[in-house]
Amino acid sequence: MITCTPCRRSNLCAEYRVEREGVVNAWDDEAFASACRKTNRRNFVMAGVTTDVCMVGPAISALEEGFNVQVVCDACGSTNQIAEEMAWRRMERAGVRVSDRSIGDSRLA
């Protein structure tokens, strides 16, 4: 299950839960991608269970579709440091902004 939470500056949040199939790139699941599109937001702050598996695909796919994507790196993790660093590099090269939680929080305020 994926939770898509579009937050507003007033700190009021709407939450959408999307049941999805077991695809690695969540953006390849039309229910998930459609739910994200329906938020009418252009800026996404994203995190995933694992950076190298769960985060790289949907972050780059959303970016390629025209969304502004920021990944909060310390809200994700990988099984080893090499995989983690390679995932960050891959996202950065694609144009995804990577940050830590404190920077992500301050942009939402």
CSV table of N, CA, C and O in Angstrom, one decimal:
chain,number,residue,atom,x,y,z
A,1,MET,N,0.8,-1.2,0.0
A,1,MET,CA,0.0,0.0,0.0
A,1,MET,C,0.9,1.2,0.0
A,1,MET,O,1.9,1.3,0.7
A,2,ILE,N,0.5,2.2,-0.8
A,2,ILE,CA,1.3,3.5,-0.9
A,2,ILE,C,0.4,4.6,-0.3
A,2,ILE,O,-0.8,4.6,-0.6
A,3,THR,N,1.0,5.5,0.4
A,3,THR,CA,0.2,6.6,0.9
A,3,THR,C,0.8,7.8,0.2
A,3,THR,O,1.9,8.1,0.2
A,4,CYS,N,-0.1,8.6,-0.4
A,4,CYS,CA,0.2,9.8,-1.1
A,4,CYS,C,-0.4,11.0,-0.3
A,4,CYS,O,-1.6,11.1,-0.2
A,5,THR,N,0.4,11.8,0.3
A,5,THR,CA,-0.1,12.8,1.2
A,5,THR,C,0.3,14.2,0.7
A,5,THR,O,1.4,14.6,0.8
A,6,PRO,N,-0.6,14.9,0.0
A,6,PRO,CA,-0.2,16.2,-0.5
A,6,PRO,C,-0.5,17.2,0.7
A,6,PRO,O,-1.6,17.4,1.2
A,7,CYS,N,0.6,17.9,1.1
A,7,CYS,CA,0.5,18.8,2.2
A,7,CYS,C,0.4,20.3,1.7
A,7,CYS,O,1.0,20.6,0.7
A,8,ARG,N,-0.3,21.1,2.4
A,8,ARG,CA,-0.5,22.5,2.1
A,8,ARG,C,0.3,23.3,3.1
A,8,ARG,O,0.6,22.8,4.2
A,9,ARG,N,0.6,24.5,2.8
A,9,ARG,CA,1.3,25.4,3.7
A,9,ARG,C,0.6,25.6,5.1
A,9,ARG,O,1.2,25.8,6.1
A,10,SER,N,-0.7,25.4,5.1
A,10,SER,CA,-1.5,25.6,6.3
A,10,SER,C,-1.4,24.3,7.2
A,10,SER,O,-2.0,24.3,8.2
A,11,ASN,N,-0.6,23.4,6.7
A,11,ASN,CA,-0.3,22.1,7.5
A,11,ASN,C,-1.6,21.2,7.5
A,11,ASN,O,-1.6,20.3,8.3
A,12,LEU,N,-2.6,21.5,6.7
A,12,LEU,CA,-3.7,20.6,6.6
A,12,LEU,C,-3.4,19.6,5.5
A,12,LEU,O,-2.9,20.0,4.4
A,13,CYS,N,-3.5,18.3,5.8
A,13,CYS,CA,-3.1,17.3,4.8
A,13,CYS,C,-4.3,16.5,4.4
A,13,CYS,O,-5.2,16.2,5.2
A,14,ALA,N,-4.4,16.1,3.2
A,14,ALA,CA,-5.3,15.1,2.7
A,14,ALA,C,-4.5,13.8,2.4
A,14,ALA,O,-3.4,13.9,1.9
A,15,GLU,N,-5.1,12.7,2.8
A,15,GLU,CA,-4.3,11.5,2.6
A,15,GLU,C,-5.1,10.5,1.7
A,15,GLU,O,-6.3,10.4,1.8
A,16,TYR,N,-4.4,9.9,0.7
A,16,TYR,CA,-5.0,9.0,-0.2
A,16,TYR,C,-4.2,7.7,0.0
A,16,TYR,O,-3.0,7.7,-0.1
A,17,ARG,N,-4.9,6.6,0.1
A,17,ARG,CA,-4.3,5.3,0.2
A,17,ARG,C,-4.5,4.6,-1.1
A,17,ARG,O,-5.7,4.5,-1.5
A,18,VAL,N,-3.5,4.0,-1.7
A,18,VAL,CA,-3.6,3.4,-3.0
A,18,VAL,C,-3.1,2.0,-2.9
A,18,VAL,O,-1.9,1.7,-2.6
A,19,GLU,N,-4.0,1.0,-3.1
A,19,GLU,CA,-3.6,-0.4,-3.1
A,19,GLU,C,-2.9,-0.6,-4.5
A,19,GLU,O,-3.4,-0.2,-5.5
A,20,ARG,N,-1.8,-1.2,-4.5
A,20,ARG,CA,-1.1,-1.4,-5.8
A,20,ARG,C,-0.5,-2.8,-5.9
A,20,ARG,O,-0.3,-3.4,-4.9
A,21,GLU,N,-0.2,-3.2,-7.1
A,21,GLU,CA,0.4,-4.4,-7.4
A,21,GLU,C,1.8,-4.4,-7.0
A,21,GLU,O,2.4,-3.3,-6.8
A,22,GLY,N,2.5,-5.5,-6.9
A,22,GLY,CA,3.9,-5.6,-6.5
A,22,GLY,C,4.9,-5.2,-7.5
A,22,GLY,O,5.9,-5.9,-7.7
A,23,VAL,N,4.7,-4.1,-8.2
A,23,VAL,CA,5.8,-3.7,-9.1
A,23,VAL,C,6.8,-2.9,-8.4
A,23,VAL,O,6.6,-2.2,-7.4
A,24,VAL,N,8.1,-2.9,-8.9
A,24,VAL,CA,9.2,-2.3,-8.2
A,24,VAL,C,9.0,-0.8,-8.3
A,24,VAL,O,9.1,0.0,-7.3
A,25,ASN,N,8.8,-0.3,-9.5
A,25,ASN,CA,8.6,1.2,-9.7
A,25,ASN,C,7.2,1.5,-9.5
A,25,ASN,O,6.3,1.2,-10.4
A,26,ALA,N,6.8,2.1,-8.4
A,26,ALA,CA,5.4,2.4,-8.1
A,26,ALA,C,4.8,3.3,-9.2
A,26,ALA,O,3.6,3.2,-9.4
A,27,TRP,N,5.6,4.1,-9.9
A,27,TRP,CA,5.0,4.9,-11.0
A,27,TRP,C,4.5,4.1,-12.2
A,27,TRP,O,3.7,4.5,-12.9
A,28,ASP,N,5.0,2.8,-12.3
A,28,ASP,CA,4.5,1.9,-13.3
A,28,ASP,C,3.1,1.3,-13.0
A,28,ASP,O,2.5,0.7,-13.8
A,29,ASP,N,2.7,1.5,-11.7
A,29,ASP,CA,1.3,1.1,-11.3
A,29,ASP,C,0.4,2.3,-11.6
A,29,ASP,O,0.5,3.3,-11.0
A,30,GLU,N,-0.5,2.1,-12.5
A,30,GLU,CA,-1.4,3.2,-13.0
A,30,GLU,C,-2.2,3.8,-11.9
A,30,GLU,O,-2.5,5.0,-11.8
A,31,ALA,N,-2.6,3.0,-10.9
A,31,ALA,CA,-3.4,3.5,-9.8
A,31,ALA,C,-2.6,4.5,-8.9
A,31,ALA,O,-3.1,5.5,-8.5
A,32,PHE,N,-1.4,4.1,-8.7
A,32,PHE,CA,-0.5,5.0,-7.9
A,32,PHE,C,-0.2,6.3,-8.7
A,32,PHE,O,-0.4,7.4,-8.2
A,33,ALA,N,0.3,6.2,-10.0
A,33,ALA,CA,0.6,7.4,-10.8
A,33,ALA,C,-0.6,8.3,-10.9
A,33,ALA,O,-0.5,9.5,-10.8
A,34,SER,N,-1.8,7.7,-11.2
A,34,SER,CA,-3.0,8.4,-11.4
A,34,SER,C,-3.4,9.2,-10.1
A,34,SER,O,-3.8,10.4,-10.1
A,35,ALA,N,-3.2,8.5,-8.9
A,35,ALA,CA,-3.5,9.2,-7.7
A,35,ALA,C,-2.6,10.4,-7.4
A,35,ALA,O,-3.0,11.5,-7.0
A,36,CYS,N,-1.3,10.3,-7.8
A,36,CYS,CA,-0.4,11.4,-7.7
A,36,CYS,C,-0.8,12.5,-8.6
A,36,CYS,O,-0.7,13.7,-8.2
A,37,ARG,N,-1.1,12.2,-9.9
A,37,ARG,CA,-1.5,13.2,-10.8
A,37,ARG,C,-2.8,14.0,-10.4
A,37,ARG,O,-2.9,15.2,-10.6
A,38,LYS,N,-3.7,13.2,-9.8
A,38,LYS,CA,-5.0,13.8,-9.3
A,38,LYS,C,-4.8,14.8,-8.2
A,38,LYS,O,-5.8,15.5,-7.9
A,39,THR,N,-3.7,14.8,-7.5
A,39,THR,CA,-3.5,15.8,-6.5
A,39,THR,C,-3.4,17.2,-7.0
A,39,THR,O,-3.5,18.2,-6.2
A,40,ASN,N,-3.2,17.4,-8.3
A,40,ASN,CA,-3.0,18.7,-8.9
A,40,ASN,C,-1.8,19.4,-8.4
A,40,ASN,O,-1.8,20.6,-8.3
A,41,ARG,N,-0.8,18.7,-7.9
A,41,ARG,CA,0.4,19.3,-7.4
A,41,ARG,C,1.5,19.1,-8.4
A,41,ARG,O,1.5,18.1,-9.1
A,42,ARG,N,2.5,19.9,-8.5
A,42,ARG,CA,3.6,19.8,-9.4
A,42,ARG,C,4.9,19.5,-8.6
A,42,ARG,O,5.9,19.0,-9.2
A,43,ASN,N,4.9,19.7,-7.3
A,43,ASN,CA,6.0,19.4,-6.4
A,43,ASN,C,5.8,18.2,-5.5
A,43,ASN,O,4.8,18.2,-4.7
A,44,PHE,N,6.7,17.3,-5.6
A,44,PHE,CA,6.5,16.1,-4.7
A,44,PHE,C,7.8,16.0,-3.8
A,44,PHE,O,8.9,16.1,-4.3
A,45,VAL,N,7.5,15.7,-2.6
A,45,VAL,CA,8.6,15.4,-1.6
A,45,VAL,C,8.4,13.9,-1.4
A,45,VAL,O,7.3,13.5,-0.9
A,46,MET,N,9.4,13.1,-1.7
A,46,MET,CA,9.2,11.6,-1.7
A,46,MET,C,10.2,10.9,-0.8
A,46,MET,O,11.3,11.4,-0.5
A,47,ALA,N,9.8,9.8,-0.3
A,47,ALA,CA,10.7,8.9,0.5
A,47,ALA,C,10.2,7.4,0.2
A,47,ALA,O,9.0,7.2,-0.1
A,48,GLY,N,11.1,6.5,0.4
A,48,GLY,CA,10.7,5.1,0.1
A,48,GLY,C,11.4,4.2,1.1
A,48,GLY,O,12.3,4.6,1.8
A,49,VAL,N,10.9,3.0,1.2
A,49,VAL,CA,11.5,2.0,2.2
A,49,VAL,C,13.0,1.9,1.9
A,49,VAL,O,13.8,2.0,2.8
A,50,THR,N,13.3,1.6,0.6
A,50,THR,CA,14.7,1.5,0.3
A,50,THR,C,15.0,2.5,-0.9
A,50,THR,O,14.2,2.6,-1.8
A,51,THR,N,16.1,3.2,-0.8
A,51,THR,CA,16.5,4.2,-1.7
A,51,THR,C,16.8,3.5,-3.1
A,51,THR,O,16.2,4.0,-4.1
A,52,ASP,N,17.6,2.5,-3.1
A,52,ASP,CA,18.1,1.9,-4.4
A,52,ASP,C,17.0,1.1,-5.1
A,52,ASP,O,17.0,1.0,-6.3
A,53,VAL,N,16.0,0.6,-4.4
A,53,VAL,CA,14.9,-0.2,-5.0
A,53,VAL,C,13.6,0.6,-5.1
A,53,VAL,O,13.1,0.7,-6.2
A,54,CYS,N,13.1,1.1,-4.0
A,54,CYS,CA,11.8,1.7,-4.0
A,54,CYS,C,11.8,3.2,-4.4
A,54,CYS,O,10.7,3.7,-4.8
A,55,MET,N,12.9,3.9,-4.4
A,55,MET,CA,12.8,5.3,-4.6
A,55,MET,C,13.3,5.8,-5.9
A,55,MET,O,12.7,6.7,-6.5
A,56,VAL,N,14.4,5.2,-6.4
A,56,VAL,CA,15.0,5.6,-7.7
A,56,VAL,C,13.9,5.7,-8.8
A,56,VAL,O,13.8,6.7,-9.5
A,57,GLY,N,13.2,4.6,-9.0
A,57,GLY,CA,12.3,4.5,-10.2
A,57,GLY,C,11.2,5.5,-10.1
A,57,GLY,O,11.0,6.2,-11.1
A,58,PRO,N,10.4,5.6,-9.1
A,58,PRO,CA,9.3,6.5,-9.1
A,58,PRO,C,9.7,8.0,-9.1
A,58,PRO,O,9.1,8.8,-9.7
A,59,ALA,N,10.9,8.3,-8.4
A,59,ALA,CA,11.4,9.6,-8.4
A,59,ALA,C,11.8,10.1,-9.8
A,59,ALA,O,11.4,11.2,-10.3
A,60,ILE,N,12.5,9.3,-10.5
A,60,ILE,CA,12.9,9.6,-11.9
A,60,ILE,C,11.7,9.6,-12.8
A,60,ILE,O,11.6,10.5,-13.7
A,61,SER,N,10.8,8.7,-12.7
A,61,SER,CA,9.6,8.6,-13.6
A,61,SER,C,8.8,9.8,-13.4
A,61,SER,O,8.3,10.4,-14.4
A,62,ALA,N,8.5,10.3,-12.1
A,62,ALA,CA,7.7,11.5,-11.9
A,62,ALA,C,8.4,12.7,-12.5
A,62,ALA,O,7.8,13.6,-13.1
A,63,LEU,N,9.7,12.8,-12.3
A,63,LEU,CA,10.5,13.9,-12.9
A,63,LEU,C,10.4,13.9,-14.4
A,63,LEU,O,10.1,15.0,-15.0
A,64,GLU,N,10.5,12.8,-15.0
A,64,GLU,CA,10.4,12.7,-16.5
A,64,GLU,C,9.0,13.1,-17.0
A,64,GLU,O,8.8,13.5,-18.1
A,65,GLU,N,8.0,13.0,-16.1
A,65,GLU,CA,6.6,13.4,-16.5
A,65,GLU,C,6.4,14.8,-16.2
A,65,GLU,O,5.3,15.3,-16.5
A,66,GLY,N,7.4,15.5,-15.7
A,66,GLY,CA,7.3,17.0,-15.5
A,66,GLY,C,7.1,17.4,-14.1
A,66,GLY,O,6.9,18.6,-13.9
A,67,PHE,N,7.1,16.5,-13.1
A,67,PHE,CA,6.9,16.9,-11.7
A,67,PHE,C,8.3,17.4,-11.2
A,67,PHE,O,9.3,16.9,-11.6
A,68,ASN,N,8.3,18.3,-10.2
A,68,ASN,CA,9.4,18.7,-9.5
A,68,ASN,C,9.5,17.7,-8.3
A,68,ASN,O,8.6,17.6,-7.5
A,69,VAL,N,10.7,17.0,-8.2
A,69,VAL,CA,10.8,15.9,-7.2
A,69,VAL,C,12.0,16.2,-6.3
A,69,VAL,O,13.1,16.5,-6.8
A,70,GLN,N,11.7,16.1,-5.0
A,70,GLN,CA,12.7,16.1,-4.0
A,70,GLN,C,12.6,14.8,-3.2
A,70,GLN,O,11.5,14.4,-2.7
A,71,VAL,N,13.7,14.1,-3.0
A,71,VAL,CA,13.8,12.9,-2.2
A,71,VAL,C,14.5,13.2,-0.9
A,71,VAL,O,15.6,13.8,-0.9
A,72,VAL,N,13.9,12.8,0.2
A,72,VAL,CA,14.4,13.0,1.5
A,72,VAL,C,15.3,11.8,1.8
A,72,VAL,O,14.7,10.7,2.2
A,73,CYS,N,16.6,11.9,1.6
A,73,CYS,CA,17.5,10.7,1.7
A,73,CYS,C,17.6,10.1,3.1
A,73,CYS,O,17.7,8.9,3.1
A,74,ASP,N,17.4,10.8,4.1
A,74,ASP,CA,17.5,10.2,5.4
A,74,ASP,C,16.2,9.6,5.9
A,74,ASP,O,16.1,9.1,7.0
A,75,ALA,N,15.2,9.7,5.0
A,75,ALA,CA,13.9,9.0,5.3
A,75,ALA,C,13.9,7.7,4.5
A,75,ALA,O,12.9,7.0,4.5
A,76,CYS,N,15.0,7.3,3.8
A,76,CYS,CA,15.1,6.1,3.0
A,76,CYS,C,16.4,5.4,3.5
A,76,CYS,O,17.1,6.0,4.3
A,77,GLY,N,16.6,4.2,3.0
A,77,GLY,CA,17.8,3.5,3.3
A,77,GLY,C,18.1,2.4,2.3
A,77,GLY,O,17.2,2.1,1.5
A,78,SER,N,19.3,1.9,2.3
A,78,SER,CA,19.6,0.8,1.4
A,78,SER,C,20.4,-0.3,2.3
A,78,SER,O,20.8,0.0,3.4
A,79,THR,N,20.5,-1.4,1.7
A,79,THR,CA,21.2,-2.5,2.5
A,79,THR,C,22.7,-2.3,2.7
A,79,THR,O,23.3,-2.9,3.6
A,80,ASN,N,23.3,-1.4,1.8
A,80,ASN,CA,24.7,-1.1,2.0
A,80,ASN,C,25.0,0.3,1.5
A,80,ASN,O,24.2,0.9,0.7
A,81,GLN,N,26.1,0.9,1.9
A,81,GLN,CA,26.4,2.3,1.6
A,81,GLN,C,26.7,2.5,0.1
A,81,GLN,O,26.3,3.5,-0.5
A,82,ILE,N,27.2,1.5,-0.6
A,82,ILE,CA,27.5,1.6,-2.0
A,82,ILE,C,26.2,1.7,-2.8
A,82,ILE,O,26.0,2.6,-3.6
A,83,ALA,N,25.2,0.9,-2.5
A,83,ALA,CA,23.9,0.9,-3.1
A,83,ALA,C,23.2,2.3,-2.9
A,83,ALA,O,22.6,2.9,-3.8
A,84,GLU,N,23.4,2.8,-1.7
A,84,GLU,CA,22.8,4.0,-1.3
A,84,GLU,C,23.4,5.2,-2.1
A,84,GLU,O,22.6,6.0,-2.7
A,85,GLU,N,24.7,5.3,-2.1
A,85,GLU,CA,25.3,6.3,-2.8
A,85,GLU,C,25.1,6.3,-4.3
A,85,GLU,O,24.9,7.3,-5.0
A,86,MET,N,25.0,5.1,-4.9
A,86,MET,CA,24.7,4.9,-6.3
A,86,MET,C,23.3,5.4,-6.6
A,86,MET,O,23.1,6.0,-7.7
A,87,ALA,N,22.4,5.1,-5.7
A,87,ALA,CA,21.0,5.6,-5.9
A,87,ALA,C,20.9,7.1,-5.9
A,87,ALA,O,20.2,7.7,-6.7
A,88,TRP,N,21.6,7.7,-4.9
A,88,TRP,CA,21.6,9.2,-4.9
A,88,TRP,C,22.2,9.8,-6.1
A,88,TRP,O,21.6,10.7,-6.7
A,89,ARG,N,23.3,9.2,-6.6
A,89,ARG,CA,23.9,9.7,-7.8
A,89,ARG,C,23.0,9.6,-9.0
A,89,ARG,O,22.9,10.5,-9.8
A,90,ARG,N,22.4,8.4,-9.1
A,90,ARG,CA,21.5,8.2,-10.3
A,90,ARG,C,20.4,9.2,-10.3
A,90,ARG,O,20.0,9.8,-11.3
A,91,MET,N,19.8,9.5,-9.1
A,91,MET,CA,18.7,10.5,-9.0
A,91,MET,C,19.2,11.9,-9.3
A,91,MET,O,18.5,12.6,-10.1
A,92,GLU,N,20.3,12.2,-8.7
A,92,GLU,CA,20.9,13.6,-9.0
A,92,GLU,C,21.2,13.8,-10.5
A,92,GLU,O,20.9,14.9,-11.0
A,93,ARG,N,21.8,12.8,-11.1
A,93,ARG,CA,22.1,12.9,-12.5
A,93,ARG,C,20.8,13.1,-13.4
A,93,ARG,O,20.9,13.8,-14.4
A,94,ALA,N,19.7,12.5,-12.9
A,94,ALA,CA,18.5,12.7,-13.7
A,94,ALA,C,17.8,14.0,-13.4
A,94,ALA,O,16.9,14.4,-14.1
A,95,GLY,N,18.2,14.7,-12.3
A,95,GLY,CA,17.6,16.0,-12.0
A,95,GLY,C,16.8,16.0,-10.8
A,95,GLY,O,16.2,17.1,-10.4
A,96,VAL,N,16.7,14.9,-10.1
A,96,VAL,CA,16.0,14.9,-8.8
A,96,VAL,C,16.8,15.6,-7.7
A,96,VAL,O,18.0,15.5,-7.6
A,97,ARG,N,16.1,16.5,-7.0
A,97,ARG,CA,16.7,17.1,-5.8
A,97,ARG,C,16.8,16.2,-4.7
A,97,ARG,O,15.8,15.6,-4.3
A,98,VAL,N,17.9,16.0,-4.1
A,98,VAL,CA,18.1,15.2,-2.9
A,98,VAL,C,18.4,16.0,-1.7
A,98,VAL,O,19.1,17.0,-1.8
A,99,SER,N,17.8,15.7,-0.6
A,99,SER,CA,18.1,16.5,0.6
A,99,SER,C,17.9,15.6,1.9
A,99,SER,O,17.6,14.4,1.8
A,100,ASP,N,18.1,16.2,3.0
A,100,ASP,CA,17.8,15.5,4.3
A,100,ASP,C,16.5,16.0,4.8
A,100,ASP,O,15.9,16.9,4.3
A,101,ARG,N,16.1,15.4,5.9
A,101,ARG,CA,14.8,15.7,6.5
A,101,ARG,C,14.6,17.2,6.9
A,101,ARG,O,13.6,17.8,6.7
A,102,SER,N,15.6,17.8,7.5
A,102,SER,CA,15.5,19.2,7.9
A,102,SER,C,15.3,20.1,6.8
A,102,SER,O,14.5,21.1,6.9
A,103,ILE,N,16.0,19.9,5.6
A,103,ILE,CA,15.7,20.7,4.5
A,103,ILE,C,14.3,20.5,3.9
A,103,ILE,O,13.6,21.4,3.6
A,104,GLY,N,13.9,19.3,3.9
A,104,GLY,CA,12.6,18.9,3.4
A,104,GLY,C,11.5,19.6,4.2
A,104,GLY,O,10.5,20.2,3.7
A,105,ASP,N,11.6,19.5,5.5
A,105,ASP,CA,10.7,20.1,6.5
A,105,ASP,C,10.6,21.6,6.3
A,105,ASP,O,9.5,22.2,6.3
A,106,SER,N,11.8,22.3,6.1
A,106,SER,CA,11.8,23.7,6.0
A,106,SER,C,11.1,24.2,4.7
A,106,SER,O,10.5,25.3,4.6
A,107,ARG,N,11.2,23.4,3.6
A,107,ARG,CA,10.5,23.8,2.4
A,107,ARG,C,9.0,23.6,2.5
A,107,ARG,O,8.3,24.2,1.7
A,108,LEU,N,8.5,22.8,3.4
A,108,LEU,CA,7.1,22.6,3.5
A,108,LEU,C,6.5,23.7,4.4
A,108,LEU,O,5.3,23.9,4.4
A,109,ALA,N,7.3,24.4,5.2
A,109,ALA,CA,6.8,25.4,6.2
A,109,ALA,C,6.3,26.6,5.5
A,109,ALA,O,6.7,26.9,4.4
